[in-house]
Amino acid sequence: MRLSRFHLATVKEVPADAEIISHKLMLRAGMIRKLAAGIYTWSPLGLRVLRRVETIVREEMNRAGAVELLMPSIQPQELWEETGRWQKFGGQLLKIKDRKEAGYCYGPTHEEVVTDFARHELKSYKQLPINFYQIQTKFRDEIRPRFGIMRAREFLMKDAYSFHVDAESLAAEYRNMYDTYTRIFTRLGLRFRAVDADTGAIGGSASHEFHVLADSGEDAIVFSSGSDYAANVEKAEALAPTGTRPAATATLETVDTPTQKTIEEVSAHLGVAAERCIKTILVRGSDGLVALCVRGDHEVNEVKAARLAEMPGESVLAEEAEIERAIGCKPGFIGPVGLPADMPVIVDRDAALLADFVCGANADGKHLRGVNWERDARITRVVDLRKVVEGDTAPDGNGTLSFARGIEVGHVFQLGSKYAEALGATVLDDQGKATVMSMGCYGIGVSRIVAAAIEQNNDEAGILWPEAMAPWQVVICPINMAQSAAVREEAERLYEELGARGIEVALDDRGLRPGPMFADAELIGIPHRIVIGDRGLAAGTYEYRRRGEAENRSLSRDELLALFD
Ligand code: ATP
Ligand code: MG
């Protein structure tokens, strides 16, 4: 590409709303331009990078045996009514009306459409397993679109959906996709981790997220120092504590804590460590309020709470008025002693091991000291209820847990028969009997990967693309091209020669001074820079610099070309 004929539009100033480095650099490099909140144009430069990602994703999906199709982005309301998601999907679903007042949505995902396709196309187990994928624009009306294309409203996703006659076949394809994702992110040159993920409201059995590791990541993940255990913080199990509860020794007494509501305040006031206190919260169960107890130094994990049999599938804190009505105190003074007999008391495993502990007295301005389970407070059930903390032993017993930040770039999960069931997608099995198909689904945030890669690869001068994602591999910078025919001719010759080797080369023939020309090349992150000047040509040398290295190398033509063999 001759840059004089390209549209390179780097800028110095970054809009104030760009918070993270990838957003800033994408704007400065002129890769994206904002049209509306969470809606961006990909400039020619940005698109070159996006296409590189897309190509690798497509190649690896094809290699894995998946077959590409393209589904519409506009989807009819009736289909979403069939799965119940027209209502359930929530505010992220952009609903549209056509001129006949018929309802549609702009697809945020394609389970409905692909399952509709499958119920018409697939008749026999002999057509299975099959994995359909597409690379297509999605729209999700995110509450807080931010960080540029990292969390956009319109974005590019690769989504794949596999169909199976049984669970074994689904598990095998899930493994195949897991391995394929590992290959894709490795080829892209990213530092990533596959983590055991919570399936949340989607349901299903196995689920993994692929996270690019970066401090700016929105997701907290935990991993073990001693094994390959890694999980989404929401899903991470705490290791079951060993040991038994000590016998009660203290007598129960009420203490005044007129203004002390938080565990920190209470523990400081009474001189008792937080891990010797019990923290109790009340949440809305399916059938009245539920008390959840964890140790004072721990936090309730809302995902674990939502999964309790007493809960309606989500964990919502009771409001102050509800708490006052149920137990007669403000939220800072709740405790497990003397709760209404029909209120379930769910206790975390570590909390259940405490004896002689401190907790709220269910009366304003009061706490209890010397409290003991069973003797003073009833336990309905002991479960894993808390968030893991750094330094916890890993659940597999190997090593301790550390936290890291991640950017979710891919997600695989076993959906099971949920959508096939709702839409009546069956095939005849080998006995001639109609069987509901099992499904897996596998997403990759193609556009998000571009931002995630920049988060991992940048310096003061700009982007440092992993080779596989760079808009061009090489940039040729001729010095004083307008004045020197020799420079011009050699620049052209080298440009043609490298191009003929299948290398993507940018020739910076815009006639810029060296400073701005180099600054652009560094900002947009081209891995290899070749400078051609009269002085070098006279000596038969070229100035070469690898992006990210501090020094130029003076190379002969042969040495230079050998870099690209
Ligand atoms: P997130 O938790 O980040 O909102 P998600 O779990 O809702 O994502 P999935 O339904 O798993 O997303 O979609 C598959 C992939 O699409 C994600 O792994 C992510 O890489 C990408 N993606 C999802 N939402 C967005 C968005 N708003 N902008 C850019 N990429 C997105
Ligand atoms: Mg996800």
Short mmCIF file of N, CA, C and O and ligand atoms in Angstrom, two decimals, residues 38 89 92 108-109 111 138-142 144-146 148-159 181 185 202 209-211 218-219 407-413 441-449, ligand 1:
data_model
loop_
_atom_site.label_atom_id
_atom_site.label_comp_id
_atom_site.label_asym_id
_atom_site.label_seq_id
_atom_site.Cartn_x
_atom_site.Cartn_y
_atom_site.Cartn_z
N GLY A 38 -21.26 4.10 21.51
CA GLY A 38 -21.06 2.67 21.29
C GLY A 38 -21.19 2.23 19.84
O GLY A 38 -21.31 1.04 19.56
N PHE A 89 -34.88 -11.14 27.74
CA PHE A 89 -33.52 -10.69 27.40
C PHE A 89 -33.19 -9.35 28.02
O PHE A 89 -32.05 -9.04 28.31
N GLN A 92 -31.01 -4.93 26.82
CA GLN A 92 -29.98 -5.00 25.78
C GLN A 92 -30.56 -5.27 24.39
O GLN A 92 -29.89 -5.09 23.39
N PRO A 108 -28.82 -9.60 19.05
CA PRO A 108 -27.70 -9.50 19.98
C PRO A 108 -26.93 -10.82 20.03
O PRO A 108 -25.83 -10.90 20.58
N THR A 109 -27.52 -11.88 19.47
CA THR A 109 -27.00 -13.24 19.47
C THR A 109 -27.95 -14.03 18.59
O THR A 109 -29.01 -13.52 18.20
N GLU A 111 -29.06 -17.65 18.83
CA GLU A 111 -29.57 -18.99 19.17
C GLU A 111 -30.92 -19.25 18.51
O GLU A 111 -31.17 -20.33 17.98
N LYS A 138 -23.37 -7.64 15.59
CA LYS A 138 -24.38 -7.78 16.63
C LYS A 138 -24.70 -6.40 17.19
O LYS A 138 -23.86 -5.49 17.14
N PHE A 139 -25.88 -6.29 17.77
CA PHE A 139 -26.20 -5.06 18.49
C PHE A 139 -26.73 -5.41 19.87
O PHE A 139 -27.66 -6.19 20.00
N ARG A 140 -26.11 -4.83 20.88
CA ARG A 140 -26.63 -4.97 22.25
C ARG A 140 -26.69 -3.57 22.83
O ARG A 140 -25.68 -2.86 22.83
N ASP A 141 -27.85 -3.21 23.32
CA ASP A 141 -28.01 -1.86 23.84
C ASP A 141 -27.44 -1.80 25.25
O ASP A 141 -28.16 -1.75 26.24
N GLU A 142 -26.11 -1.85 25.32
CA GLU A 142 -25.39 -1.88 26.60
C GLU A 142 -25.76 -0.65 27.42
O GLU A 142 -25.88 0.46 26.88
N ARG A 144 -23.88 0.82 29.67
CA ARG A 144 -22.72 1.71 29.67
C ARG A 144 -21.75 1.31 28.58
O ARG A 144 -20.76 0.64 28.85
N PRO A 145 -22.03 1.72 27.34
CA PRO A 145 -21.03 1.43 26.32
C PRO A 145 -19.78 2.23 26.69
O PRO A 145 -19.89 3.38 27.10
N ARG A 146 -18.62 1.62 26.63
CA ARG A 146 -17.42 2.40 26.97
C ARG A 146 -16.17 1.74 26.44
O ARG A 146 -16.20 0.64 25.91
N GLY A 148 -14.47 2.57 23.90
CA GLY A 148 -14.47 2.44 22.44
C GLY A 148 -15.13 1.15 22.01
O GLY A 148 -16.21 0.81 22.48
N ILE A 149 -14.43 0.41 21.14
CA ILE A 149 -15.04 -0.82 20.63
C ILE A 149 -14.91 -1.99 21.61
O ILE A 149 -15.37 -3.08 21.35
N MET A 150 -14.27 -1.74 22.74
CA MET A 150 -14.15 -2.80 23.75
C MET A 150 -15.53 -3.22 24.28
O MET A 150 -15.84 -4.39 24.39
N ARG A 151 -16.31 -2.24 24.69
CA ARG A 151 -17.70 -2.51 25.06
C ARG A 151 -18.57 -1.58 24.23
O ARG A 151 -18.94 -0.49 24.66
N ALA A 152 -18.85 -2.01 23.03
CA ALA A 152 -19.62 -1.20 22.10
C ALA A 152 -21.08 -1.64 22.13
O ALA A 152 -21.42 -2.60 22.83
N ARG A 153 -21.90 -0.93 21.41
CA ARG A 153 -23.27 -1.43 21.24
C ARG A 153 -23.32 -2.24 19.94
O ARG A 153 -23.87 -3.32 19.90
N GLU A 154 -22.72 -1.72 18.90
CA GLU A 154 -22.60 -2.51 17.67
C GLU A 154 -21.19 -3.08 17.61
O GLU A 154 -20.22 -2.34 17.78
N PHE A 155 -21.08 -4.38 17.43
CA PHE A 155 -19.75 -4.99 17.39
C PHE A 155 -19.76 -6.25 16.53
O PHE A 155 -20.83 -6.73 16.14
N LEU A 156 -18.56 -6.73 16.22
CA LEU A 156 -18.44 -7.88 15.34
C LEU A 156 -18.15 -9.14 16.16
O LEU A 156 -17.21 -9.16 16.96
N MET A 157 -18.96 -10.14 15.97
CA MET A 157 -18.79 -11.39 16.71
C MET A 157 -18.68 -12.55 15.74
O MET A 157 -19.30 -12.55 14.69
N LYS A 158 -17.88 -13.53 16.14
CA LYS A 158 -17.95 -14.84 15.49
C LYS A 158 -18.80 -15.67 16.41
O LYS A 158 -18.48 -15.80 17.60
N ASP A 159 -19.93 -16.15 15.92
CA ASP A 159 -20.74 -17.03 16.76
C ASP A 159 -20.98 -18.35 16.05
O ASP A 159 -21.27 -18.39 14.86
N TYR A 181 -10.14 -22.45 20.06
CA TYR A 181 -9.98 -21.11 20.64
C TYR A 181 -8.55 -20.93 21.14
O TYR A 181 -7.96 -19.86 20.99
N PHE A 185 -6.20 -17.81 19.76
CA PHE A 185 -5.59 -16.76 20.58
C PHE A 185 -4.07 -16.89 20.61
O PHE A 185 -3.36 -15.90 20.75
N ILE A 202 -27.98 -18.40 31.52
CA ILE A 202 -28.14 -19.13 30.26
C ILE A 202 -28.39 -20.61 30.51
O ILE A 202 -29.04 -21.28 29.75
N GLU A 209 -14.70 -19.21 29.69
CA GLU A 209 -14.44 -17.93 29.04
C GLU A 209 -12.96 -17.85 28.72
O GLU A 209 -12.14 -18.34 29.49
N PHE A 210 -12.64 -17.21 27.62
CA PHE A 210 -11.24 -16.95 27.29
C PHE A 210 -10.98 -15.48 27.56
O PHE A 210 -11.68 -14.62 27.02
N HIS A 211 -10.00 -15.24 28.41
CA HIS A 211 -9.69 -13.87 28.80
C HIS A 211 -8.30 -13.48 28.35
O HIS A 211 -7.34 -14.23 28.58
N GLU A 218 -12.26 -5.72 32.62
CA GLU A 218 -13.44 -5.50 33.46
C GLU A 218 -13.74 -6.71 34.34
O GLU A 218 -14.51 -6.62 35.28
N ASP A 219 -13.16 -7.87 34.00
CA ASP A 219 -13.49 -9.08 34.74
C ASP A 219 -12.36 -9.49 35.67
O ASP A 219 -11.19 -9.36 35.34
N ILE A 407 -9.96 -9.51 30.02
CA ILE A 407 -10.93 -9.01 29.04
C ILE A 407 -11.52 -10.23 28.36
O ILE A 407 -10.78 -11.01 27.75
N GLU A 408 -12.82 -10.41 28.48
CA GLU A 408 -13.43 -11.60 27.89
C GLU A 408 -13.46 -11.46 26.37
O GLU A 408 -14.14 -10.60 25.84
N VAL A 409 -12.72 -12.34 25.69
CA VAL A 409 -12.70 -12.29 24.23
C VAL A 409 -13.38 -13.51 23.61
O VAL A 409 -13.64 -13.53 22.41
N GLY A 410 -13.66 -14.51 24.42
CA GLY A 410 -14.34 -15.67 23.86
C GLY A 410 -15.10 -16.39 24.94
O GLY A 410 -14.82 -16.24 26.13
N HIS A 411 -16.08 -17.14 24.52
CA HIS A 411 -16.92 -17.83 25.48
C HIS A 411 -17.45 -19.09 24.81
O HIS A 411 -18.01 -19.02 23.73
N VAL A 412 -17.25 -20.23 25.43
CA VAL A 412 -17.82 -21.47 24.89
C VAL A 412 -18.76 -22.05 25.94
O VAL A 412 -18.46 -22.01 27.12
N PHE A 413 -19.91 -22.50 25.53
CA PHE A 413 -20.70 -23.27 26.48
C PHE A 413 -21.62 -24.32 25.89
O PHE A 413 -22.00 -24.27 24.74
N CYS A 441 -22.75 -23.57 22.11
CA CYS A 441 -22.55 -22.30 21.39
C CYS A 441 -21.22 -21.68 21.79
O CYS A 441 -20.73 -21.88 22.91
N TYR A 442 -20.63 -20.99 20.83
CA TYR A 442 -19.23 -20.60 20.94
C TYR A 442 -19.03 -19.21 20.33
O TYR A 442 -19.18 -19.04 19.12
N GLY A 443 -18.77 -18.21 21.17
CA GLY A 443 -18.64 -16.85 20.66
C GLY A 443 -17.22 -16.31 20.76
O GLY A 443 -16.48 -16.68 21.68
N ILE A 444 -16.86 -15.47 19.82
CA ILE A 444 -15.59 -14.73 19.93
C ILE A 444 -15.89 -13.27 19.61
O ILE A 444 -16.56 -12.96 18.62
N GLY A 445 -15.41 -12.37 20.45
CA GLY A 445 -15.57 -10.94 20.20
C GLY A 445 -14.49 -10.46 19.25
O GLY A 445 -13.45 -9.99 19.68
N VAL A 446 -14.75 -10.59 17.95
CA VAL A 446 -13.73 -10.29 16.94
C VAL A 446 -13.25 -8.85 17.06
O VAL A 446 -12.05 -8.57 17.11
N SER A 447 -14.20 -7.91 17.16
CA SER A 447 -13.78 -6.51 17.25
C SER A 447 -13.13 -6.21 18.60
O SER A 447 -12.16 -5.46 18.69
N ARG A 448 -13.63 -6.82 19.67
CA ARG A 448 -13.04 -6.57 20.99
C ARG A 448 -11.59 -7.03 21.06
O ARG A 448 -10.77 -6.43 21.77
N ILE A 449 -11.26 -8.08 20.31
CA ILE A 449 -9.88 -8.59 20.31
C ILE A 449 -8.90 -7.50 19.89
O ILE A 449 -7.78 -7.42 20.42
P1 ATP B 1 -19.64 -9.31 28.55
O1 ATP B 1 -19.65 -10.14 29.82
O2 ATP B 1 -18.32 -8.69 28.25
O3 ATP B 1 -20.79 -8.34 28.48
P2 ATP B 1 -21.05 -11.44 27.32
O4 ATP B 1 -20.68 -12.55 28.22
O5 ATP B 1 -22.36 -10.80 27.45
O6 ATP B 1 -19.90 -10.33 27.37
P3 ATP B 1 -21.24 -13.28 25.11
O7 ATP B 1 -22.71 -13.35 24.98
O8 ATP B 1 -20.51 -14.39 25.73
O9 ATP B 1 -20.85 -11.89 25.81
O10 ATP B 1 -20.66 -12.92 23.66
C1 ATP B 1 -19.51 -13.52 23.07
C2 ATP B 1 -18.36 -12.54 22.98
O11 ATP B 1 -18.74 -11.31 22.35
C3 ATP B 1 -17.81 -12.11 24.31
O12 ATP B 1 -16.91 -13.07 24.81
C4 ATP B 1 -17.15 -10.79 23.98
O13 ATP B 1 -15.82 -11.02 23.54
C5 ATP B 1 -17.97 -10.24 22.84
N1 ATP B 1 -18.83 -9.14 23.29
C6 ATP B 1 -19.92 -9.23 24.07
N2 ATP B 1 -20.47 -8.02 24.30
C7 ATP B 1 -19.68 -7.13 23.64
C8 ATP B 1 -19.71 -5.71 23.48
N3 ATP B 1 -20.66 -4.97 24.04
N4 ATP B 1 -18.74 -5.12 22.74
C9 ATP B 1 -17.78 -5.85 22.16
N5 ATP B 1 -17.70 -7.20 22.28
C10 ATP B 1 -18.63 -7.84 23.00
#
